[in-house]
Amino acid sequence: MSILDQFKLTGKTALVTGCKRGIGKAMAVALAEAGADVIGVSATLEKSGSEVEEAVLQAGRHFSAYTCDFGDRDSLYDFIGDVQSGHPVVDILVNNAGTIMRTPAADHPDEMWDRVIEVNQSAQFILTREFGKEMISRGDGKIIFTASLLTFQGGVTVPGYAASKGAVGQLTMAFANEWAGKGVNVNAIAPGYISTDNTEALRNDPERAQSILARIPAGRWGQPGDFAGPTVFLASPASNYMHGSIMLVDGGWMGR
Protein backbone atom coordinates (compact mmCIF):
# COMPACT_ATOMS: atom_id res chain seq x y z
CA MET A 1 0.00 0.00 0.00
CA SER A 2 1.44 3.38 -0.99
CA ILE A 3 1.82 6.03 1.68
CA LEU A 4 -1.04 8.14 0.33
CA ASP A 5 -3.29 5.08 0.16
CA GLN A 6 -2.63 4.49 3.86
CA PHE A 7 -4.53 7.69 4.64
CA LYS A 8 -7.67 6.69 2.73
CA LEU A 9 -10.81 5.84 4.72
CA THR A 10 -12.96 4.56 1.87
CA GLY A 11 -15.66 2.20 3.10
CA LYS A 12 -15.27 3.21 6.75
CA THR A 13 -17.90 4.65 9.09
CA ALA A 14 -16.90 7.25 11.67
CA LEU A 15 -18.89 8.36 14.71
CA VAL A 16 -17.94 11.92 15.70
CA THR A 17 -19.33 13.41 18.91
CA GLY A 18 -19.60 17.16 19.35
CA CYS A 19 -19.60 17.57 15.56
CA LYS A 20 -21.83 20.62 15.15
CA ARG A 21 -19.11 23.28 15.22
CA GLY A 22 -15.49 24.00 15.86
CA ILE A 23 -12.96 21.18 16.13
CA GLY A 24 -15.60 18.45 15.94
CA LYS A 25 -17.00 19.80 12.70
CA ALA A 26 -13.51 20.03 11.19
CA MET A 27 -12.81 16.44 12.25
CA ALA A 28 -16.05 15.14 10.74
CA VAL A 29 -15.50 16.92 7.43
CA ALA A 30 -11.88 15.75 7.21
CA LEU A 31 -12.91 12.12 7.75
CA ALA A 32 -15.54 12.47 5.02
CA GLU A 33 -13.02 14.00 2.62
CA ALA A 34 -10.78 10.99 3.30
CA GLY A 35 -13.63 8.67 2.31
CA ALA A 36 -15.58 7.83 5.48
CA ASP A 37 -19.31 8.06 6.03
CA VAL A 38 -20.09 10.07 9.16
CA ILE A 39 -22.43 9.57 12.08
CA GLY A 40 -22.62 12.94 13.82
CA VAL A 41 -23.99 13.79 17.25
CA SER A 42 -24.23 16.97 19.29
CA ALA A 43 -26.63 18.20 21.93
CA THR A 44 -28.35 20.59 19.51
CA LEU A 45 -27.52 19.13 16.09
CA GLU A 46 -30.22 19.72 13.48
CA LYS A 47 -31.91 16.58 12.15
CA SER A 48 -31.13 17.77 8.64
CA GLY A 49 -29.56 20.73 6.91
CA SER A 50 -26.75 21.41 9.39
CA GLU A 51 -23.52 22.96 8.16
CA VAL A 52 -21.58 19.81 9.01
CA GLU A 53 -24.05 17.63 7.12
CA GLU A 54 -23.82 19.85 4.05
CA ALA A 55 -20.02 19.69 4.13
CA VAL A 56 -20.01 15.90 4.47
CA LEU A 57 -22.47 15.51 1.62
CA GLN A 58 -20.41 17.87 -0.51
CA ALA A 59 -17.48 15.51 0.06
CA GLY A 60 -19.60 12.74 -1.45
CA ARG A 61 -20.21 10.82 1.78
CA HIS A 62 -23.28 9.88 3.80
CA PHE A 63 -24.20 11.73 7.01
CA SER A 64 -26.47 10.51 9.83
CA ALA A 65 -27.50 13.07 12.46
CA TYR A 66 -28.26 12.38 16.13
CA THR A 67 -28.80 14.50 19.21
CA CYS A 68 -27.78 13.52 22.73
CA ASP A 69 -27.17 15.22 26.06
CA PHE A 70 -24.06 13.43 27.27
CA GLY A 71 -24.74 14.76 30.75
CA ASP A 72 -27.84 12.53 30.92
CA ARG A 73 -26.85 8.88 31.42
CA ASP A 74 -30.19 7.49 30.21
CA SER A 75 -30.05 9.61 27.05
CA LEU A 76 -26.50 8.41 26.43
CA TYR A 77 -27.50 4.75 26.54
CA ASP A 78 -30.53 5.44 24.32
CA PHE A 79 -28.22 7.10 21.81
CA ILE A 80 -25.79 4.19 21.84
CA GLY A 81 -28.63 1.77 21.24
CA ASP A 82 -30.00 3.82 18.36
CA VAL A 83 -26.61 4.03 16.66
CA GLN A 84 -25.86 0.33 17.09
CA SER A 85 -29.29 -0.52 15.68
CA GLY A 86 -28.90 1.70 12.64
CA HIS A 87 -25.17 1.27 12.10
CA PRO A 88 -23.95 -2.21 13.07
CA VAL A 89 -20.34 -1.31 12.25
CA VAL A 90 -18.59 1.77 13.58
CA ASP A 91 -14.97 1.68 12.43
CA ILE A 92 -13.84 4.99 13.91
CA LEU A 93 -14.97 6.63 17.15
CA VAL A 94 -14.02 10.26 17.78
CA ASN A 95 -14.76 11.25 21.39
CA ASN A 96 -14.77 14.99 20.88
CA ALA A 97 -17.87 16.22 22.75
CA GLY A 98 -17.15 18.19 25.88
CA THR A 99 -18.11 21.12 28.04
CA ILE A 100 -16.31 23.69 30.18
CA MET A 101 -17.59 25.71 33.15
CA ARG A 102 -15.52 28.56 34.60
CA THR A 103 -15.73 29.38 38.30
CA PRO A 104 -12.87 29.73 40.81
CA ALA A 105 -12.20 26.50 42.68
CA ALA A 106 -13.32 27.88 46.06
CA ASP A 107 -16.72 28.74 44.58
CA HIS A 108 -17.04 25.85 42.13
CA PRO A 109 -20.42 24.22 42.91
CA ASP A 110 -21.13 20.49 42.90
CA GLU A 111 -23.51 20.95 39.98
CA MET A 112 -20.76 22.33 37.73
CA TRP A 113 -18.30 19.65 38.81
CA ASP A 114 -20.80 16.82 38.26
CA ARG A 115 -21.90 18.09 34.86
CA VAL A 116 -18.39 18.50 33.50
CA ILE A 117 -17.19 15.13 34.79
CA GLU A 118 -20.24 13.37 33.38
CA VAL A 119 -19.94 14.89 29.90
CA ASN A 120 -16.16 14.96 29.54
CA GLN A 121 -15.16 11.81 31.39
CA SER A 122 -17.91 9.32 32.21
CA ALA A 123 -19.68 9.58 28.85
CA GLN A 124 -16.36 9.17 27.03
CA PHE A 125 -15.61 6.00 29.00
CA ILE A 126 -19.04 4.53 28.30
CA LEU A 127 -18.95 5.34 24.58
CA THR A 128 -15.50 3.83 24.23
CA ARG A 129 -16.43 0.70 26.15
CA GLU A 130 -19.64 0.09 24.21
CA PHE A 131 -18.33 0.74 20.70
CA GLY A 132 -14.90 -0.59 21.52
CA LYS A 133 -16.15 -4.05 22.44
CA GLU A 134 -17.56 -4.39 18.93
CA MET A 135 -14.23 -3.29 17.46
CA ILE A 136 -12.48 -5.93 19.56
CA SER A 137 -14.82 -8.62 18.25
CA ARG A 138 -13.88 -7.62 14.67
CA GLY A 139 -10.22 -7.18 15.50
CA ASP A 140 -10.15 -3.70 13.99
CA GLY A 141 -10.99 -0.15 15.02
CA LYS A 142 -9.73 3.37 15.68
CA ILE A 143 -10.63 5.48 18.70
CA ILE A 144 -9.59 9.12 19.08
CA PHE A 145 -10.14 11.16 22.23
CA THR A 146 -9.99 14.95 22.31
CA ALA A 147 -7.70 15.75 25.22
CA SER A 148 -6.41 19.24 26.10
CA LEU A 149 -3.44 21.24 27.30
CA LEU A 150 -5.13 20.70 30.66
CA THR A 151 -4.41 17.01 30.30
CA PHE A 152 -0.92 18.19 31.31
CA GLN A 153 -1.55 21.49 33.12
CA GLY A 154 -3.97 22.65 35.84
CA GLY A 155 -5.55 25.69 34.23
CA VAL A 156 -7.30 28.52 36.07
CA THR A 157 -10.93 28.58 37.29
CA VAL A 158 -11.74 25.30 35.50
CA PRO A 159 -11.06 22.55 38.07
CA GLY A 160 -13.68 20.16 36.70
CA TYR A 161 -12.46 20.59 33.14
CA ALA A 162 -8.83 20.05 34.17
CA ALA A 163 -9.72 16.94 36.14
CA SER A 164 -11.78 15.51 33.29
CA LYS A 165 -9.14 16.16 30.65
CA GLY A 166 -6.47 14.65 32.87
CA ALA A 167 -8.71 11.61 33.06
CA VAL A 168 -9.06 11.54 29.27
CA GLY A 169 -5.29 11.18 28.97
CA GLN A 170 -5.29 8.30 31.44
CA LEU A 171 -8.26 6.62 29.72
CA THR A 172 -6.43 6.85 26.41
CA MET A 173 -3.50 4.93 27.83
CA ALA A 174 -5.63 2.53 29.87
CA PHE A 175 -7.73 1.45 26.89
CA ALA A 176 -4.64 1.25 24.67
CA ASN A 177 -2.88 -1.03 27.15
CA GLU A 178 -5.74 -3.53 26.93
CA TRP A 179 -6.71 -3.20 23.28
CA ALA A 180 -3.49 -2.62 21.32
CA GLY A 181 -3.01 -6.36 20.90
CA LYS A 182 -6.60 -6.78 19.74
CA GLY A 183 -6.43 -4.64 16.62
CA VAL A 184 -7.86 -1.47 18.14
CA ASN A 185 -5.86 1.76 18.21
CA VAL A 186 -6.70 4.21 20.99
CA ASN A 187 -5.02 7.62 20.85
CA ALA A 188 -5.81 11.25 21.64
CA ILE A 189 -5.33 14.71 20.21
CA ALA A 190 -4.60 17.53 22.66
CA PRO A 191 -5.60 20.93 21.25
CA GLY A 192 -3.81 24.06 22.33
CA TYR A 193 -5.53 27.44 22.38
CA ILE A 194 -7.98 27.28 19.48
CA SER A 195 -10.47 29.86 18.24
CA THR A 196 -13.68 28.07 19.25
CA ASP A 197 -16.64 28.65 21.56
CA ASN A 198 -14.70 27.13 24.46
CA THR A 199 -12.07 29.87 24.36
CA GLU A 200 -14.35 32.82 23.64
CA ALA A 201 -14.11 34.10 27.22
CA LEU A 202 -10.31 34.04 27.03
CA ARG A 203 -10.17 35.75 23.65
CA ASN A 204 -12.53 38.46 24.92
CA ASP A 205 -10.18 39.22 27.83
CA PRO A 206 -7.50 41.48 26.26
CA GLU A 207 -4.89 40.89 28.97
CA ARG A 208 -5.33 37.13 29.10
CA ALA A 209 -5.54 36.80 25.31
CA GLN A 210 -2.28 38.71 24.85
CA SER A 211 -0.45 36.65 27.49
CA ILE A 212 -1.58 33.44 25.82
CA LEU A 213 -0.59 34.59 22.33
CA ALA A 214 2.83 35.70 23.57
CA ARG A 215 3.62 32.14 24.72
CA ILE A 216 2.57 30.37 21.49
CA PRO A 217 5.70 29.89 19.36
CA ALA A 218 3.60 29.69 16.18
CA GLY A 219 2.42 33.24 16.88
CA ARG A 220 -1.28 32.60 16.41
CA TRP A 221 -4.32 30.92 17.94
CA GLY A 222 -5.14 27.59 16.34
CA GLN A 223 -8.05 27.07 13.97
CA PRO A 224 -10.41 24.07 13.79
CA GLY A 225 -8.97 23.18 10.38
CA ASP A 226 -5.62 22.48 12.06
CA PHE A 227 -7.13 19.20 13.27
CA ALA A 228 -8.05 17.76 9.88
CA GLY A 229 -4.69 16.12 9.18
CA PRO A 230 -4.05 14.71 12.67
CA THR A 231 -7.57 13.25 12.81
CA VAL A 232 -7.30 11.49 9.46
CA PHE A 233 -3.85 10.20 10.41
CA LEU A 234 -5.05 8.65 13.68
CA ALA A 235 -8.16 7.22 11.98
CA SER A 236 -6.20 5.63 9.13
CA PRO A 237 -3.86 2.66 8.60
CA ALA A 238 -0.99 5.17 8.56
CA SER A 239 -1.11 5.18 12.39
CA ASN A 240 -1.41 1.43 12.91
CA TYR A 241 1.57 1.26 15.28
CA MET A 242 0.43 4.18 17.45
CA HIS A 243 -1.22 3.21 20.72
CA GLY A 244 -1.86 5.32 23.80
CA SER A 245 -0.33 8.46 22.30
CA ILE A 246 -1.49 12.00 23.06
CA MET A 247 -0.71 14.13 20.02
CA LEU A 248 -0.24 17.81 20.80
CA VAL A 249 -1.67 20.27 18.26
CA ASP A 250 -0.80 23.42 20.14
CA GLY A 251 1.41 25.69 18.01
CA GLY A 252 4.36 24.67 20.18
CA TRP A 253 2.85 25.74 23.52
CA MET A 254 3.95 22.68 25.52
CA GLY A 255 7.49 22.83 24.17
CA ARG A 256 8.08 26.35 25.45
CSV table of C-alpha atoms in Angstrom, one decimal, residues 2-256:
chain,number,residue,atom,x,y,z
A,2,SER,CA,1.4,3.4,-1.0
A,3,ILE,CA,1.8,6.0,1.7
A,4,LEU,CA,-1.0,8.1,0.3
A,5,ASP,CA,-3.3,5.1,0.2
A,6,GLN,CA,-2.6,4.5,3.9
A,7,PHE,CA,-4.5,7.7,4.6
A,8,LYS,CA,-7.7,6.7,2.7
A,9,LEU,CA,-10.8,5.8,4.7
A,10,THR,CA,-13.0,4.6,1.9
A,11,GLY,CA,-15.7,2.2,3.1
A,12,LYS,CA,-15.3,3.2,6.8
A,13,THR,CA,-17.9,4.7,9.1
A,14,ALA,CA,-16.9,7.2,11.7
A,15,LEU,CA,-18.9,8.4,14.7
A,16,VAL,CA,-17.9,11.9,15.7
A,17,THR,CA,-19.3,13.4,18.9
A,18,GLY,CA,-19.6,17.2,19.4
A,19,CYS,CA,-19.6,17.6,15.6
A,20,LYS,CA,-21.8,20.6,15.1
A,21,ARG,CA,-19.1,23.3,15.2
A,22,GLY,CA,-15.5,24.0,15.9
A,23,ILE,CA,-13.0,21.2,16.1
A,24,GLY,CA,-15.6,18.4,15.9
A,25,LYS,CA,-17.0,19.8,12.7
A,26,ALA,CA,-13.5,20.0,11.2
A,27,MET,CA,-12.8,16.4,12.3
A,28,ALA,CA,-16.0,15.1,10.7
A,29,VAL,CA,-15.5,16.9,7.4
A,30,ALA,CA,-11.9,15.7,7.2
A,31,LEU,CA,-12.9,12.1,7.7
A,32,ALA,CA,-15.5,12.5,5.0
A,33,GLU,CA,-13.0,14.0,2.6
A,34,ALA,CA,-10.8,11.0,3.3
A,35,GLY,CA,-13.6,8.7,2.3
A,36,ALA,CA,-15.6,7.8,5.5
A,37,ASP,CA,-19.3,8.1,6.0
A,38,VAL,CA,-20.1,10.1,9.2
A,39,ILE,CA,-22.4,9.6,12.1
A,40,GLY,CA,-22.6,12.9,13.8
A,41,VAL,CA,-24.0,13.8,17.2
A,42,SER,CA,-24.2,17.0,19.3
A,43,ALA,CA,-26.6,18.2,21.9
A,44,THR,CA,-28.3,20.6,19.5
A,45,LEU,CA,-27.5,19.1,16.1
A,46,GLU,CA,-30.2,19.7,13.5
A,47,LYS,CA,-31.9,16.6,12.2
A,48,SER,CA,-31.1,17.8,8.6
A,49,GLY,CA,-29.6,20.7,6.9
A,50,SER,CA,-26.8,21.4,9.4
A,51,GLU,CA,-23.5,23.0,8.2
A,52,VAL,CA,-21.6,19.8,9.0
A,53,GLU,CA,-24.0,17.6,7.1
A,54,GLU,CA,-23.8,19.9,4.1
A,55,ALA,CA,-20.0,19.7,4.1
A,56,VAL,CA,-20.0,15.9,4.5
A,57,LEU,CA,-22.5,15.5,1.6
A,58,GLN,CA,-20.4,17.9,-0.5
A,59,ALA,CA,-17.5,15.5,0.1
A,60,GLY,CA,-19.6,12.7,-1.5
A,61,ARG,CA,-20.2,10.8,1.8
A,62,HIS,CA,-23.3,9.9,3.8
A,63,PHE,CA,-24.2,11.7,7.0
A,64,SER,CA,-26.5,10.5,9.8
A,65,ALA,CA,-27.5,13.1,12.5
A,66,TYR,CA,-28.3,12.4,16.1
A,67,THR,CA,-28.8,14.5,19.2
A,68,CYS,CA,-27.8,13.5,22.7
A,69,ASP,CA,-27.2,15.2,26.1
A,70,PHE,CA,-24.1,13.4,27.3
A,71,GLY,CA,-24.7,14.8,30.8
A,72,ASP,CA,-27.8,12.5,30.9
A,73,ARG,CA,-26.8,8.9,31.4
A,74,ASP,CA,-30.2,7.5,30.2
A,75,SER,CA,-30.0,9.6,27.0
A,76,LEU,CA,-26.5,8.4,26.4
A,77,TYR,CA,-27.5,4.8,26.5
A,78,ASP,CA,-30.5,5.4,24.3
A,79,PHE,CA,-28.2,7.1,21.8
A,80,ILE,CA,-25.8,4.2,21.8
A,81,GLY,CA,-28.6,1.8,21.2
A,82,ASP,CA,-30.0,3.8,18.4
A,83,VAL,CA,-26.6,4.0,16.7
A,84,GLN,CA,-25.9,0.3,17.1
A,85,SER,CA,-29.3,-0.5,15.7
A,86,GLY,CA,-28.9,1.7,12.6
A,87,HIS,CA,-25.2,1.3,12.1
A,88,PRO,CA,-23.9,-2.2,13.1
A,89,VAL,CA,-20.3,-1.3,12.2
A,90,VAL,CA,-18.6,1.8,13.6
A,91,ASP,CA,-15.0,1.7,12.4
A,92,ILE,CA,-13.8,5.0,13.9
A,93,LEU,CA,-15.0,6.6,17.2
A,94,VAL,CA,-14.0,10.3,17.8
A,95,ASN,CA,-14.8,11.3,21.4
A,96,ASN,CA,-14.8,15.0,20.9
A,97,ALA,CA,-17.9,16.2,22.7
A,98,GLY,CA,-17.1,18.2,25.9
A,99,THR,CA,-18.1,21.1,28.0
A,100,ILE,CA,-16.3,23.7,30.2
A,101,MET,CA,-17.6,25.7,33.2
A,102,ARG,CA,-15.5,28.6,34.6
A,103,THR,CA,-15.7,29.4,38.3
A,104,PRO,CA,-12.9,29.7,40.8
A,105,ALA,CA,-12.2,26.5,42.7
A,106,ALA,CA,-13.3,27.9,46.1
A,107,ASP,CA,-16.7,28.7,44.6
A,108,HIS,CA,-17.0,25.9,42.1
A,109,PRO,CA,-20.4,24.2,42.9
A,110,ASP,CA,-21.1,20.5,42.9
A,111,GLU,CA,-23.5,20.9,40.0
A,112,MET,CA,-20.8,22.3,37.7
A,113,TRP,CA,-18.3,19.7,38.8
A,114,ASP,CA,-20.8,16.8,38.3
A,115,ARG,CA,-21.9,18.1,34.9
A,116,VAL,CA,-18.4,18.5,33.5
A,117,ILE,CA,-17.2,15.1,34.8
A,118,GLU,CA,-20.2,13.4,33.4
A,119,VAL,CA,-19.9,14.9,29.9
A,120,ASN,CA,-16.2,15.0,29.5
A,121,GLN,CA,-15.2,11.8,31.4
A,122,SER,CA,-17.9,9.3,32.2
A,123,ALA,CA,-19.7,9.6,28.9
A,124,GLN,CA,-16.4,9.2,27.0
A,125,PHE,CA,-15.6,6.0,29.0
A,126,ILE,CA,-19.0,4.5,28.3
A,127,LEU,CA,-19.0,5.3,24.6
A,128,THR,CA,-15.5,3.8,24.2
A,129,ARG,CA,-16.4,0.7,26.2
A,130,GLU,CA,-19.6,0.1,24.2
A,131,PHE,CA,-18.3,0.7,20.7
A,132,GLY,CA,-14.9,-0.6,21.5
A,133,LYS,CA,-16.1,-4.0,22.4
A,134,GLU,CA,-17.6,-4.4,18.9
A,135,MET,CA,-14.2,-3.3,17.5
A,136,ILE,CA,-12.5,-5.9,19.6
A,137,SER,CA,-14.8,-8.6,18.2
A,138,ARG,CA,-13.9,-7.6,14.7
A,139,GLY,CA,-10.2,-7.2,15.5
A,140,ASP,CA,-10.2,-3.7,14.0
A,141,GLY,CA,-11.0,-0.1,15.0
A,142,LYS,CA,-9.7,3.4,15.7
A,143,ILE,CA,-10.6,5.5,18.7
A,144,ILE,CA,-9.6,9.1,19.1
A,145,PHE,CA,-10.1,11.2,22.2
A,146,THR,CA,-10.0,14.9,22.3
A,147,ALA,CA,-7.7,15.8,25.2
A,148,SER,CA,-6.4,19.2,26.1
A,149,LEU,CA,-3.4,21.2,27.3
A,150,LEU,CA,-5.1,20.7,30.7
A,151,THR,CA,-4.4,17.0,30.3
A,152,PHE,CA,-0.9,18.2,31.3
A,153,GLN,CA,-1.6,21.5,33.1
A,154,GLY,CA,-4.0,22.7,35.8
A,155,GLY,CA,-5.5,25.7,34.2
A,156,VAL,CA,-7.3,28.5,36.1
A,157,THR,CA,-10.9,28.6,37.3
A,158,VAL,CA,-11.7,25.3,35.5
A,159,PRO,CA,-11.1,22.5,38.1
A,160,GLY,CA,-13.7,20.2,36.7
A,161,TYR,CA,-12.5,20.6,33.1
A,162,ALA,CA,-8.8,20.1,34.2
A,163,ALA,CA,-9.7,16.9,36.1
A,164,SER,CA,-11.8,15.5,33.3
A,165,LYS,CA,-9.1,16.2,30.6
A,166,GLY,CA,-6.5,14.7,32.9
A,167,ALA,CA,-8.7,11.6,33.1
A,168,VAL,CA,-9.1,11.5,29.3
A,169,GLY,CA,-5.3,11.2,29.0
A,170,GLN,CA,-5.3,8.3,31.4
A,171,LEU,CA,-8.3,6.6,29.7
A,172,THR,CA,-6.4,6.8,26.4
A,173,MET,CA,-3.5,4.9,27.8
A,174,ALA,CA,-5.6,2.5,29.9
A,175,PHE,CA,-7.7,1.4,26.9
A,176,ALA,CA,-4.6,1.2,24.7
A,177,ASN,CA,-2.9,-1.0,27.2
A,178,GLU,CA,-5.7,-3.5,26.9
A,179,TRP,CA,-6.7,-3.2,23.3
A,180,ALA,CA,-3.5,-2.6,21.3
A,181,GLY,CA,-3.0,-6.4,20.9
A,182,LYS,CA,-6.6,-6.8,19.7
A,183,GLY,CA,-6.4,-4.6,16.6
A,184,VAL,CA,-7.9,-1.5,18.1
A,185,ASN,CA,-5.9,1.8,18.2
A,186,VAL,CA,-6.7,4.2,21.0
A,187,ASN,CA,-5.0,7.6,20.9
A,188,ALA,CA,-5.8,11.2,21.6
A,189,ILE,CA,-5.3,14.7,20.2
A,190,ALA,CA,-4.6,17.5,22.7
A,191,PRO,CA,-5.6,20.9,21.3
A,192,GLY,CA,-3.8,24.1,22.3
A,193,TYR,CA,-5.5,27.4,22.4
A,194,ILE,CA,-8.0,27.3,19.5
A,195,SER,CA,-10.5,29.9,18.2
A,196,THR,CA,-13.7,28.1,19.2
A,197,ASP,CA,-16.6,28.7,21.6
A,198,ASN,CA,-14.7,27.1,24.5
A,199,THR,CA,-12.1,29.9,24.4
A,200,GLU,CA,-14.3,32.8,23.6
A,201,ALA,CA,-14.1,34.1,27.2
A,202,LEU,CA,-10.3,34.0,27.0
A,203,ARG,CA,-10.2,35.7,23.6
A,204,ASN,CA,-12.5,38.5,24.9
A,205,ASP,CA,-10.2,39.2,27.8
A,206,PRO,CA,-7.5,41.5,26.3
A,207,GLU,CA,-4.9,40.9,29.0
A,208,ARG,CA,-5.3,37.1,29.1
A,209,ALA,CA,-5.5,36.8,25.3
A,210,GLN,CA,-2.3,38.7,24.8
A,211,SER,CA,-0.4,36.7,27.5
A,212,ILE,CA,-1.6,33.4,25.8
A,213,LEU,CA,-0.6,34.6,22.3
A,214,ALA,CA,2.8,35.7,23.6
A,215,ARG,CA,3.6,32.1,24.7
A,216,ILE,CA,2.6,30.4,21.5
A,217,PRO,CA,5.7,29.9,19.4
A,218,ALA,CA,3.6,29.7,16.2
A,219,GLY,CA,2.4,33.2,16.9
A,220,ARG,CA,-1.3,32.6,16.4
A,221,TRP,CA,-4.3,30.9,17.9
A,222,GLY,CA,-5.1,27.6,16.3
A,223,GLN,CA,-8.0,27.1,14.0
A,224,PRO,CA,-10.4,24.1,13.8
A,225,GLY,CA,-9.0,23.2,10.4
A,226,ASP,CA,-5.6,22.5,12.1
A,227,PHE,CA,-7.1,19.2,13.3
A,228,ALA,CA,-8.1,17.8,9.9
A,229,GLY,CA,-4.7,16.1,9.2
A,230,PRO,CA,-4.1,14.7,12.7
A,231,THR,CA,-7.6,13.2,12.8
A,232,VAL,CA,-7.3,11.5,9.5
A,233,PHE,CA,-3.9,10.2,10.4
A,234,LEU,CA,-5.0,8.6,13.7
A,235,ALA,CA,-8.2,7.2,12.0
A,236,SER,CA,-6.2,5.6,9.1
A,237,PRO,CA,-3.9,2.7,8.6
A,238,ALA,CA,-1.0,5.2,8.6
A,239,SER,CA,-1.1,5.2,12.4
A,240,ASN,CA,-1.4,1.4,12.9
A,241,TYR,CA,1.6,1.3,15.3
A,242,MET,CA,0.4,4.2,17.4
A,243,HIS,CA,-1.2,3.2,20.7
A,244,GLY,CA,-1.9,5.3,23.8
A,245,SER,CA,-0.3,8.5,22.3
A,246,ILE,CA,-1.5,12.0,23.1
A,247,MET,CA,-0.7,14.1,20.0
A,248,LEU,CA,-0.2,17.8,20.8
A,249,VAL,CA,-1.7,20.3,18.3
A,250,ASP,CA,-0.8,23.4,20.1
A,251,GLY,CA,1.4,25.7,18.0
A,252,GLY,CA,4.4,24.7,20.2
A,253,TRP,CA,2.8,25.7,23.5
A,254,MET,CA,4.0,22.7,25.5
A,255,GLY,CA,7.5,22.8,24.2
A,256,ARG,CA,8.1,26.3,25.5
